[in-house]
Tab-separated table of C-alpha atoms in Angstrom:
chain	number	residue	atom	x	y	z
A	1	UNK	CA	98.456	-180.415	135.398
A	2	UNK	CA	96.692	-182.215	132.689
A	3	UNK	CA	99.693	-181.765	130.678
A	4	UNK	CA	102.017	-182.757	133.072
A	5	UNK	CA	100.095	-186.042	133.578
A	6	UNK	CA	99.752	-186.923	130.463
A	7	UNK	CA	103.184	-187.376	129.511
A	8	UNK	CA	103.754	-189.536	132.490
A	9	UNK	CA	100.836	-192.126	131.416
A	10	UNK	CA	102.038	-192.360	128.185
A	11	UNK	CA	105.801	-193.459	129.542
A	12	UNK	CA	104.786	-195.601	131.781
A	13	UNK	CA	102.650	-197.333	129.218
A	14	UNK	CA	104.900	-197.710	127.011
A	15	UNK	CA	106.985	-199.898	130.135
A	16	UNK	CA	104.575	-201.840	131.091
A	17	UNK	CA	104.117	-202.899	127.654
A	18	UNK	CA	108.255	-203.818	127.579
A	19	UNK	CA	108.450	-205.716	131.209
A	20	UNK	CA	106.378	-208.457	132.811
A	21	UNK	CA	105.020	-208.449	136.619
A	22	UNK	CA	108.102	-207.196	137.985
A	23	UNK	CA	108.154	-204.722	136.005
A	24	UNK	CA	104.652	-203.490	136.350
A	25	UNK	CA	105.759	-202.893	140.276
A	26	UNK	CA	108.622	-201.054	139.522
A	27	UNK	CA	106.711	-199.174	137.054
A	28	UNK	CA	103.828	-198.816	139.599
A	29	UNK	CA	106.633	-197.159	141.799
A	30	UNK	CA	107.901	-194.980	139.719
A	31	UNK	CA	104.284	-193.410	138.328
A	32	UNK	CA	104.388	-192.648	142.757
A	33	UNK	CA	107.611	-191.357	142.903
A	34	UNK	CA	106.708	-189.232	139.363
A	35	UNK	CA	103.540	-187.662	140.257
A	36	UNK	CA	104.957	-186.695	143.405
A	37	UNK	CA	107.869	-185.001	141.896
A	38	UNK	CA	105.852	-183.274	138.827
A	39	UNK	CA	102.790	-182.798	140.585
A	40	UNK	CA	103.257	-181.909	143.762
A	41	UNK	CA	106.118	-179.437	144.426
A	42	UNK	CA	105.185	-177.565	140.953
A	43	UNK	CA	101.772	-176.326	141.983
A	44	UNK	CA	103.428	-175.292	145.020
A	45	UNK	CA	105.891	-173.484	142.769
A	46	UNK	CA	103.259	-172.053	140.328
A	47	UNK	CA	101.039	-170.448	143.588
A	48	UNK	CA	104.545	-168.775	145.308
A	49	UNK	CA	105.553	-166.791	141.079
A	50	UNK	CA	101.381	-165.792	140.781
A	51	UNK	CA	101.769	-164.461	144.563
A	52	UNK	CA	104.896	-162.711	143.871
A	53	UNK	CA	103.726	-161.444	140.309
A	54	UNK	CA	100.304	-160.138	141.686
A	55	UNK	CA	101.416	-158.672	145.381
A	56	UNK	CA	97.831	-157.123	145.848
A	57	UNK	CA	96.401	-160.426	146.487
A	58	UNK	CA	96.167	-162.459	149.549
A	59	UNK	CA	96.399	-166.194	150.151
A	60	UNK	CA	93.689	-167.592	149.061
A	61	UNK	CA	94.760	-171.024	147.370
A	62	UNK	CA	95.858	-171.707	150.687
A	63	UNK	CA	92.495	-173.204	151.827
A	64	UNK	CA	93.520	-176.784	151.132
A	65	UNK	CA	89.930	-177.785	149.921
A	66	UNK	CA	90.103	-175.288	147.274
A	67	UNK	CA	93.995	-175.377	146.822
A	68	UNK	CA	94.231	-177.435	143.184
A	69	UNK	CA	90.853	-175.426	141.670
A	70	UNK	CA	92.279	-172.206	142.325
A	71	UNK	CA	95.780	-172.698	140.899
A	72	UNK	CA	94.259	-174.332	137.939
A	73	UNK	CA	91.468	-170.898	137.065
A	74	UNK	CA	94.665	-168.255	138.132
A	75	UNK	CA	96.732	-170.344	136.217
A	76	UNK	CA	94.737	-169.730	132.810
A	77	UNK	CA	93.825	-166.125	133.465
A	78	UNK	CA	97.531	-165.216	133.873
A	79	UNK	CA	98.430	-167.126	130.953
A	80	UNK	CA	95.429	-165.347	129.131
A	81	UNK	CA	97.055	-161.828	130.383
A	82	UNK	CA	99.869	-162.788	129.342
A	83	UNK	CA	98.609	-163.854	125.962
A	84	UNK	CA	96.905	-160.660	125.331
A	85	UNK	CA	99.679	-158.500	126.641
A	86	UNK	CA	102.338	-159.655	124.208
A	87	UNK	CA	100.111	-159.115	121.246
A	88	UNK	CA	99.132	-155.522	122.166
A	89	UNK	CA	102.944	-154.839	122.453
A	90	UNK	CA	103.089	-156.480	118.952
A	91	UNK	CA	100.913	-154.353	117.447
A	92	UNK	CA	101.859	-151.132	116.086
A	93	UNK	CA	99.638	-148.394	117.058
A	94	UNK	CA	96.205	-147.759	115.429
A	95	UNK	CA	95.971	-144.233	113.177
A	96	UNK	CA	92.568	-143.433	112.777
A	97	UNK	CA	91.219	-142.738	109.377
A	98	UNK	CA	90.656	-138.881	107.737
A	99	UNK	CA	86.681	-139.281	108.034
A	100	UNK	CA	87.397	-140.098	112.611
A	101	UNK	CA	89.413	-136.903	112.104
A	102	UNK	CA	87.037	-134.994	110.702
A	103	UNK	CA	84.278	-136.325	112.868
A	104	UNK	CA	86.441	-135.121	116.289
A	105	UNK	CA	87.254	-131.988	114.496
A	106	UNK	CA	83.043	-131.338	113.621
A	107	UNK	CA	82.073	-132.526	116.901
A	108	UNK	CA	84.558	-129.993	119.095
A	109	UNK	CA	83.024	-127.158	117.263
A	110	UNK	CA	80.728	-124.202	119.109
A	111	UNK	CA	79.606	-121.994	117.664
A	112	UNK	CA	76.303	-119.333	117.386
A	113	UNK	CA	74.243	-118.245	114.650
A	114	UNK	CA	73.395	-114.254	114.410
A	115	UNK	CA	70.591	-113.400	111.318
A	116	UNK	CA	72.337	-114.678	108.545
A	117	UNK	CA	75.681	-114.744	109.649
A	118	UNK	CA	77.515	-118.290	111.213
A	119	UNK	CA	80.137	-117.637	113.928
A	120	UNK	CA	82.512	-120.651	114.971
A	121	UNK	CA	84.293	-121.470	117.968
A	122	UNK	CA	87.201	-123.956	116.921
A	123	UNK	CA	89.794	-124.155	119.598
A	124	UNK	CA	92.601	-125.337	117.271
A	125	UNK	CA	91.889	-121.740	115.164
A	126	UNK	CA	91.406	-119.171	117.467
A	127	UNK	CA	94.341	-117.083	118.582
A	128	UNK	CA	93.732	-113.413	120.543
A	129	UNK	CA	89.874	-114.141	120.924
A	130	UNK	CA	89.221	-113.856	116.942
A	131	UNK	CA	87.127	-116.508	114.915
A	132	UNK	CA	85.761	-117.309	111.857
A	133	UNK	CA	82.578	-116.323	110.511
A	134	UNK	CA	80.428	-116.663	107.514
A	135	UNK	CA	77.978	-115.052	105.862
A	136	UNK	CA	77.333	-110.762	106.636
A	137	UNK	CA	77.277	-109.828	103.177
A	138	UNK	CA	73.903	-108.701	101.736
A	139	UNK	CA	73.042	-108.682	97.993
A	140	UNK	CA	74.577	-110.542	95.024
A	141	UNK	CA	77.815	-111.319	97.526
A	142	UNK	CA	78.082	-114.837	96.864
A	143	UNK	CA	80.272	-117.220	99.259
A	144	UNK	CA	81.233	-114.820	102.284
A	145	UNK	CA	84.214	-115.672	104.994
A	146	UNK	CA	86.151	-113.276	107.172
A	147	UNK	CA	87.802	-113.591	110.903
A	148	UNK	CA	85.673	-111.850	113.613
A	149	UNK	CA	87.102	-110.549	116.755
A	150	UNK	CA	85.202	-110.578	120.037
A	151	UNK	CA	87.197	-109.690	123.087
A	152	UNK	CA	86.822	-112.648	126.071
A	153	UNK	CA	86.844	-109.434	128.788
A	154	UNK	CA	83.403	-107.986	127.341
A	155	UNK	CA	82.081	-111.300	126.605
A	156	UNK	CA	78.816	-112.396	128.282
A	157	UNK	CA	74.203	-112.323	127.707
A	158	UNK	CA	74.538	-108.765	129.109
A	159	UNK	CA	77.540	-107.809	127.121
A	160	UNK	CA	78.106	-107.487	123.264
A	161	UNK	CA	81.619	-106.554	121.600
A	162	UNK	CA	82.706	-107.238	118.212
A	163	UNK	CA	84.428	-106.181	114.946
A	164	UNK	CA	85.017	-108.324	112.114
A	165	UNK	CA	85.821	-107.956	108.153
A	166	UNK	CA	84.290	-109.952	105.457
A	167	UNK	CA	85.175	-110.770	101.818
A	168	UNK	CA	83.321	-112.677	99.350
A	169	UNK	CA	84.867	-114.505	95.887
A	170	UNK	CA	82.709	-111.980	93.738
A	171	UNK	CA	84.461	-109.823	95.289
A	172	UNK	CA	82.210	-108.027	98.437
A	173	UNK	CA	83.912	-107.287	100.851
A	174	UNK	CA	82.847	-104.926	103.970
A	175	UNK	CA	83.861	-104.349	108.218
A	176	UNK	CA	81.389	-103.651	110.973
A	177	UNK	CA	81.785	-103.434	114.957
A	178	UNK	CA	79.092	-103.805	117.409
A	179	UNK	CA	79.397	-102.443	121.313
A	180	UNK	CA	76.793	-102.803	123.751
A	181	UNK	CA	74.577	-104.256	127.272
A	182	UNK	CA	72.212	-104.884	128.645
A	183	UNK	CA	71.356	-102.853	132.433
A	184	UNK	CA	67.897	-104.336	133.817
A	185	UNK	CA	65.009	-103.628	131.142
A	186	UNK	CA	67.531	-101.200	129.060
A	187	UNK	CA	69.394	-102.452	126.328
A	188	UNK	CA	71.887	-100.351	124.094
A	189	UNK	CA	75.243	-100.182	121.857
A	190	UNK	CA	76.333	-98.143	119.401
A	191	UNK	CA	76.964	-99.536	115.468
A	192	UNK	CA	78.779	-99.117	112.467
A	193	UNK	CA	79.349	-100.898	109.042
A	194	UNK	CA	80.694	-100.778	105.523
A	195	UNK	CA	79.898	-102.661	102.691
A	196	UNK	CA	81.751	-102.736	98.917
A	197	UNK	CA	79.215	-103.895	96.393
A	198	UNK	CA	80.537	-103.902	93.241
A	199	UNK	CA	78.286	-106.505	91.221
A	200	UNK	CA	74.725	-105.675	91.866
A	201	UNK	CA	71.291	-105.838	89.981
A	202	UNK	CA	68.469	-103.932	88.848
A	203	UNK	CA	65.546	-104.886	87.049
A	204	UNK	CA	63.344	-102.072	86.947
A	205	UNK	CA	60.698	-100.382	89.010
A	206	UNK	CA	57.546	-102.253	89.629
A	207	UNK	CA	56.467	-105.861	89.371
A	208	UNK	CA	55.817	-106.019	85.560
A	209	UNK	CA	60.130	-105.573	85.419
A	210	UNK	CA	62.081	-108.116	83.355
A	211	UNK	CA	64.657	-109.979	83.961
A	212	UNK	CA	66.487	-109.421	80.334
A	213	UNK	CA	66.739	-105.859	81.432
A	214	UNK	CA	69.117	-106.646	84.014
A	215	UNK	CA	71.404	-103.720	84.516
A	216	UNK	CA	74.828	-103.391	86.852
A	217	UNK	CA	75.690	-101.402	89.441
A	218	UNK	CA	78.457	-100.575	92.316
A	219	UNK	CA	76.898	-99.197	95.908
A	220	UNK	CA	79.519	-97.812	98.247
A	221	UNK	CA	77.881	-97.781	101.356
A	222	UNK	CA	78.259	-96.818	105.074
A	223	UNK	CA	76.369	-96.403	108.675
A	224	UNK	CA	76.881	-95.418	112.462
A	225	UNK	CA	74.698	-95.108	114.607
A	226	UNK	CA	73.357	-95.817	118.002
A	227	UNK	CA	69.941	-98.106	119.410
A	228	UNK	CA	68.075	-97.733	122.599
A	229	UNK	CA	65.403	-100.015	123.203
A	230	UNK	CA	63.410	-100.839	126.659
A	231	UNK	CA	61.496	-104.090	127.712
A	232	UNK	CA	58.311	-103.095	129.529
A	233	UNK	CA	57.810	-106.833	130.201
A	234	UNK	CA	59.189	-110.146	128.921
A	235	UNK	CA	58.909	-110.903	125.221
A	236	UNK	CA	58.194	-106.980	124.300
A	237	UNK	CA	60.482	-104.828	123.300
A	238	UNK	CA	60.039	-100.682	122.740
A	239	UNK	CA	62.727	-98.457	121.241
A	240	UNK	CA	64.914	-96.328	118.992
A	241	UNK	CA	67.948	-96.040	116.897
A	242	UNK	CA	69.506	-92.706	115.213
A	243	UNK	CA	71.810	-93.546	112.518
A	244	UNK	CA	73.735	-91.700	109.503
A	245	UNK	CA	74.046	-93.429	106.122
A	246	UNK	CA	76.237	-92.810	103.666
A	247	UNK	CA	75.851	-93.743	99.319
A	248	UNK	CA	78.263	-93.523	96.855
A	249	UNK	CA	76.837	-94.960	93.342
A	250	UNK	CA	79.305	-96.006	91.150
A	251	UNK	CA	79.290	-98.650	87.466
A	252	UNK	CA	79.313	-102.005	88.512
A	253	UNK	CA	81.638	-105.289	87.181
A	254	UNK	CA	80.898	-107.188	84.145
A	255	UNK	CA	79.447	-106.826	80.934
A	256	UNK	CA	75.869	-106.057	82.414
A	257	UNK	CA	74.505	-102.084	80.841
A	258	UNK	CA	74.919	-99.311	83.306
A	259	UNK	CA	71.730	-98.324	85.538
A	260	UNK	CA	71.704	-95.015	83.763
A	261	UNK	CA	71.950	-96.638	80.266
A	262	UNK	CA	69.129	-99.710	81.136
A	263	UNK	CA	66.828	-96.944	82.640
A	264	UNK	CA	67.694	-93.019	82.332
A	265	UNK	CA	70.206	-90.628	84.202
A	266	UNK	CA	66.529	-89.091	85.238
A	267	UNK	CA	65.728	-92.238	87.772
A	268	UNK	CA	66.464	-90.981	91.241
A	269	UNK	CA	70.173	-92.010	92.951
A	270	UNK	CA	72.041	-92.340	89.256
A	271	UNK	CA	75.176	-90.293	88.896
A	272	UNK	CA	74.770	-88.655	92.706
A	273	UNK	CA	75.800	-89.629	96.181
A	274	UNK	CA	73.230	-89.345	98.424
A	275	UNK	CA	73.648	-89.227	102.672
A	276	UNK	CA	70.739	-89.325	104.931
A	277	UNK	CA	70.093	-88.880	108.216
A	278	UNK	CA	67.877	-91.418	109.735
A	279	UNK	CA	65.390	-91.382	113.248
A	280	UNK	CA	63.522	-95.000	113.655
A	281	UNK	CA	61.202	-96.265	116.502
A	282	UNK	CA	60.256	-99.928	116.524
A	283	UNK	CA	58.139	-102.745	118.554
A	284	UNK	CA	58.094	-106.261	118.902
A	285	UNK	CA	56.167	-108.640	121.069
A	286	UNK	CA	57.125	-112.155	120.946
A	287	UNK	CA	55.665	-115.131	122.788
A	288	UNK	CA	57.482	-118.072	120.560
A	289	UNK	CA	59.207	-120.945	122.033
A	290	UNK	CA	63.029	-119.593	120.390
A	291	UNK	CA	65.386	-122.409	122.037
A	292	UNK	CA	68.074	-120.024	122.391
A	293	UNK	CA	68.830	-116.498	123.153
A	294	UNK	CA	68.068	-113.328	120.872
A	295	UNK	CA	71.171	-110.996	121.126
A	296	UNK	CA	70.525	-107.365	121.431
A	297	UNK	CA	67.587	-106.643	119.122
A	298	UNK	CA	69.611	-105.591	117.067
A	299	UNK	CA	67.672	-107.078	113.888
A	300	UNK	CA	66.179	-103.396	114.421
A	301	UNK	CA	69.023	-101.072	112.922
A	302	UNK	CA	69.460	-100.140	109.918
A	303	UNK	CA	72.128	-102.480	109.813
A	304	UNK	CA	69.979	-105.381	109.615
A	305	UNK	CA	67.202	-104.849	107.118
A	306	UNK	CA	64.039	-106.199	107.997
A	307	UNK	CA	63.192	-108.534	105.075
A	308	UNK	CA	67.088	-110.376	106.095
A	309	UNK	CA	64.625	-111.414	109.225
A	310	UNK	CA	65.326	-112.919	112.981
A	311	UNK	CA	67.624	-115.931	112.461
A	312	UNK	CA	65.329	-118.307	115.360
A	313	UNK	CA	63.741	-121.278	115.189
A	314	UNK	CA	60.326	-121.873	116.863
A	315	UNK	CA	57.958	-124.964	116.828
A	316	UNK	CA	55.086	-122.656	118.160
A	317	UNK	CA	54.236	-119.388	119.517
A	318	UNK	CA	53.872	-115.946	117.613
A	319	UNK	CA	56.125	-112.566	116.793
A	320	UNK	CA	55.350	-109.568	115.301
A	321	UNK	CA	57.242	-106.464	114.943
A	322	UNK	CA	56.582	-102.875	113.492
A	323	UNK	CA	58.818	-100.300	112.989
A	324	UNK	CA	59.098	-96.402	111.210
A	325	UNK	CA	62.279	-94.658	110.038
A	326	UNK	CA	62.309	-91.153	108.490
A	327	UNK	CA	65.087	-90.393	106.154
A	328	UNK	CA	66.435	-87.018	105.862
A	329	UNK	CA	68.225	-86.271	102.579
A	330	UNK	CA	71.966	-84.803	103.943
A	331	UNK	CA	73.048	-82.887	100.793
A	332	UNK	CA	69.848	-80.991	99.636
A	333	UNK	CA	68.186	-83.125	96.940
A	334	UNK	CA	64.506	-83.912	97.348
A	335	UNK	CA	64.223	-87.383	98.199
A	336	UNK	CA	63.672	-87.648	102.041
A	337	UNK	CA	60.983	-90.508	103.021
A	338	UNK	CA	59.288	-92.388	105.362
A	339	UNK	CA	59.178	-95.863	106.215
A	340	UNK	CA	56.476	-97.878	107.811
A	341	UNK	CA	56.980	-102.059	108.429
A	342	UNK	CA	54.897	-104.813	109.772
A	343	UNK	CA	56.322	-108.168	110.359
A	344	UNK	CA	53.998	-111.075	111.589
A	345	UNK	CA	54.903	-114.688	111.735
A	346	UNK	CA	52.684	-117.825	113.396
A	347	UNK	CA	54.120	-121.131	114.358
A	348	UNK	CA	51.756	-124.306	115.234
A	349	UNK	CA	52.876	-127.785	115.265
A	350	UNK	CA	51.218	-130.673	114.219
A	351	UNK	CA	52.197	-133.182	116.725
A	352	UNK	CA	54.644	-133.701	119.215
A	353	UNK	CA	56.546	-136.004	116.875
A	354	UNK	CA	56.295	-133.981	113.765
A	355	UNK	CA	58.704	-130.387	113.918
A	356	UNK	CA	58.420	-127.816	113.719
A	357	UNK	CA	53.976	-128.233	111.703
A	358	UNK	CA	53.703	-125.138	110.296
A	359	UNK	CA	54.874	-121.754	109.992
A	360	UNK	CA	53.385	-118.294	108.449
A	361	UNK	CA	54.890	-114.915	107.705
A	362	UNK	CA	53.057	-111.887	106.565
A	363	UNK	CA	55.247	-108.915	105.601
A	364	UNK	CA	54.622	-105.575	104.301
A	365	UNK	CA	56.389	-102.605	103.737
A	366	UNK	CA	54.845	-98.840	103.020
A	367	UNK	CA	56.812	-95.829	101.408
A	368	UNK	CA	55.548	-92.575	101.614
A	369	UNK	CA	57.344	-89.626	100.202
A	370	UNK	CA	56.255	-86.457	98.735
A	371	UNK	CA	57.359	-86.080	95.368
A	372	UNK	CA	57.817	-90.235	95.134
A	373	UNK	CA	61.424	-89.949	94.214
A	374	UNK	CA	63.450	-92.432	95.906
A	375	UNK	CA	66.294	-93.974	95.029
A	376	UNK	CA	66.247	-97.103	93.104
A	377	UNK	CA	68.597	-98.989	95.144
A	378	UNK	CA	66.581	-97.611	99.114
A	379	UNK	CA	63.113	-98.712	97.415
A	380	UNK	CA	62.138	-102.109	99.009
A	381	UNK	CA	63.327	-105.472	96.870
A	382	UNK	CA	61.953	-108.833	97.059
A	383	UNK	CA	63.059	-111.801	95.489
A	384	UNK	CA	66.592	-114.340	96.516
A	385	UNK	CA	66.538	-116.688	99.608
A	386	UNK	CA	65.813	-114.535	102.006
A	387	UNK	CA	62.542	-113.177	101.037
A	388	UNK	CA	59.972	-114.571	97.633
A	389	UNK	CA	62.290	-117.700	97.041
A	390	UNK	CA	62.210	-118.775	93.321
A	391	UNK	CA	63.291	-115.671	91.531
A	392	UNK	CA	66.919	-114.162	92.206
A	393	UNK	CA	68.332	-111.634	94.791
A	394	UNK	CA	66.037	-108.199	94.671
A	395	UNK	CA	64.263	-108.849	91.660
A	396	UNK	CA	61.284	-106.893	92.111
A	397	UNK	CA	61.629	-102.979	93.613
A	398	UNK	CA	59.098	-100.487	94.119
A	399	UNK	CA	57.651	-98.033	96.848
A	400	UNK	CA	56.244	-100.931	98.784
A	401	UNK	CA	55.938	-104.511	99.177
A	402	UNK	CA	53.434	-106.793	100.442
A	403	UNK	CA	55.038	-110.904	101.380
A	404	UNK	CA	54.125	-113.956	102.450
A	405	UNK	CA	55.508	-116.882	102.688
A	406	UNK	CA	53.992	-120.480	104.422
A	407	UNK	CA	55.952	-123.496	104.909
A	408	UNK	CA	55.712	-127.062	106.775
A	409	UNK	CA	58.810	-128.513	108.791
A	410	UNK	CA	59.296	-131.753	109.840
A	411	UNK	CA	62.342	-133.285	111.382
A	412	UNK	CA	63.590	-136.143	108.876
A	413	UNK	CA	67.054	-136.950	111.067
A	414	UNK	CA	69.032	-136.048	113.863
A	415	UNK	CA	70.066	-133.357	112.537
A	416	UNK	CA	68.434	-132.282	109.024
A	417	UNK	CA	64.855	-130.910	108.763
A	418	UNK	CA	62.978	-130.660	105.267
A	419	UNK	CA	60.554	-127.764	104.754
A	420	UNK	CA	57.704	-127.209	101.801
A	421	UNK	CA	57.542	-123.505	101.081
A	422	UNK	CA	55.304	-121.823	99.172
A	423	UNK	CA	55.796	-117.665	99.303
A	424	UNK	CA	53.726	-114.779	97.007
A	425	UNK	CA	54.666	-111.201	97.188
A	426	UNK	CA	54.148	-107.814	95.459
A	427	UNK	CA	55.530	-104.773	94.679
A	428	UNK	CA	53.108	-101.576	94.029
A	429	UNK	CA	53.983	-97.593	93.762
A	430	UNK	CA	50.239	-97.325	94.737
A	431	UNK	CA	47.305	-99.817	96.468
A	432	UNK	CA	45.208	-98.627	93.459
A	433	UNK	CA	47.994	-101.048	91.261
A	434	UNK	CA	48.030	-104.173	93.638
A	435	UNK	CA	46.170	-107.002	91.870
A	436	UNK	CA	45.318	-109.689	94.312
A	437	UNK	CA	44.935	-112.028	91.622
A	438	UNK	CA	48.117	-111.942	89.996
A	439	UNK	CA	51.354	-112.410	92.645
A	440	UNK	CA	54.327	-113.200	92.536
A	441	UNK	CA	54.909	-116.741	93.519
A	442	UNK	CA	57.560	-119.482	94.181
A	443	UNK	CA	57.123	-122.683	96.034
A	444	UNK	CA	59.544	-125.874	96.400
A	445	UNK	CA	61.340	-127.786	98.792
A	446	UNK	CA	64.381	-127.425	101.218
A	447	UNK	CA	66.280	-128.966	103.906
A	448	UNK	CA	67.944	-127.765	106.961
A	449	UNK	CA	70.636	-128.605	108.181
A	450	UNK	CA	70.442	-128.289	113.018
A	451	UNK	CA	72.898	-128.175	115.969
A	452	UNK	CA	70.911	-128.091	119.154
A	453	UNK	CA	67.643	-126.395	117.901
A	454	UNK	CA	69.428	-123.950	115.495
A	455	UNK	CA	69.536	-123.950	111.700
A	456	UNK	CA	73.032	-123.898	110.636
A	457	UNK	CA	72.027	-123.556	107.237
A	458	UNK	CA	69.457	-124.607	104.472
A	459	UNK	CA	69.423	-125.327	100.470
A	460	UNK	CA	66.272	-124.254	99.252
A	461	UNK	CA	64.927	-125.464	95.499
A	462	UNK	CA	62.407	-123.270	94.337
A	463	UNK	CA	60.273	-122.599	91.318
A	464	UNK	CA	58.919	-119.158	90.130
A	465	UNK	CA	57.309	-118.017	87.551
A	466	UNK	CA	60.819	-116.971	85.663
A	467	UNK	CA	61.983	-120.179	85.743
A	468	UNK	CA	64.075	-122.546	88.572
A	469	UNK	CA	66.853	-121.504	91.160
A	470	UNK	CA	68.392	-122.602	94.319
A	471	UNK	CA	69.023	-121.162	97.298
A	472	UNK	CA	71.941	-121.400	99.442
A	473	UNK	CA	72.059	-119.782	102.841
A	474	UNK	CA	73.070	-119.378	106.567
A	475	UNK	CA	70.164	-119.544	109.418
A	476	UNK	CA	66.856	-119.692	109.324
A	477	UNK	CA	64.317	-117.792	106.193
A	478	UNK	CA	61.321	-116.905	109.871
């Protein structure tokens, strides 16, 4: 109405200047006629047009006390909506940036972390129950990836069925399968695994072995067996396992000297294939506040050596596991041995605002053999990301092992934790050889990538007595 009235007023002023008194009367009459024609009728037409464009609206403009004000406000809102609509139609479609697409892809990924393996659930990559998997090969395998098959018809918290094929950039490869379930207090499953490890390192036996005496070897190892456990109470597990293990020793890849050249052909395990029938029993007591459920106690099977731990995160509580396994030689060699292990872990929060507080682990492994003959690749070892940080993988080997790990953990971001740690370890033939005042020590700083309480991966920078080491691994150390 204002835009219509101002041109009429402007025209009236021009006419008034040109004419006299008679003209003023004529001009006044013309102004009244103009007001009636251009003021009243267009308002009625505008109201009808708005009513037709918005059929769901009521005829509120019929109230004469508010007709002009309501018509003015509604018309302005309509013009704004029309302007926004025309602008939206003229704009090109918005294309998400690379960072936005990557963020959307990652947030749609689910998965699970089992001991040093990361199994992903990627909707766009899952075909017929196949999943990408990272990790799972031990030793010096390096970066490892593969495919895991987990059939949906056997999926659930009380069931386990999976098969996987893995490979690494260093020429390692392997395959494995597990099948089992839970029935009441009982848990049982069968397992099979084969690993080809062409670049393993051996530095000698004992704590005095030198890093410059490194030798290389190849080990092809296959295991098949089963495990049965019983839960007498919540958090407790008692059971046993039986397995058959085949070991095939050979010359390693690379230009390193062979084990026979470096340490002699009489070293147990050199130049001969050794098979074992393994009978074991275990007990576990777990009262930690672990944020997600463990699966089937498969860490006790020989396919999961004890030093690789359990990929669980806890902030308070206590964990104890003990195991005894007897290894019967099946090829007539006098290399039978029995191994006892004890694994104790404590978690103490500093405060509710600092996660996770103090974490400690004490591990001991004692091996008994009649004449002391144990294949060198079956000796217990420490060194690397999963035991004694600050040293290469498998740096120290001997019949017996003592290991202690301590960490102070805290959350520094929503999905990042930081840890200051110190490790100390011993390897020895007999207890008379233990020098408590001279352990192998490593210390450093690490970061953990978290998701819903689970550690997906970690980076540890550690210094040992032989220099610095950078450790990258999946899951939590303990």
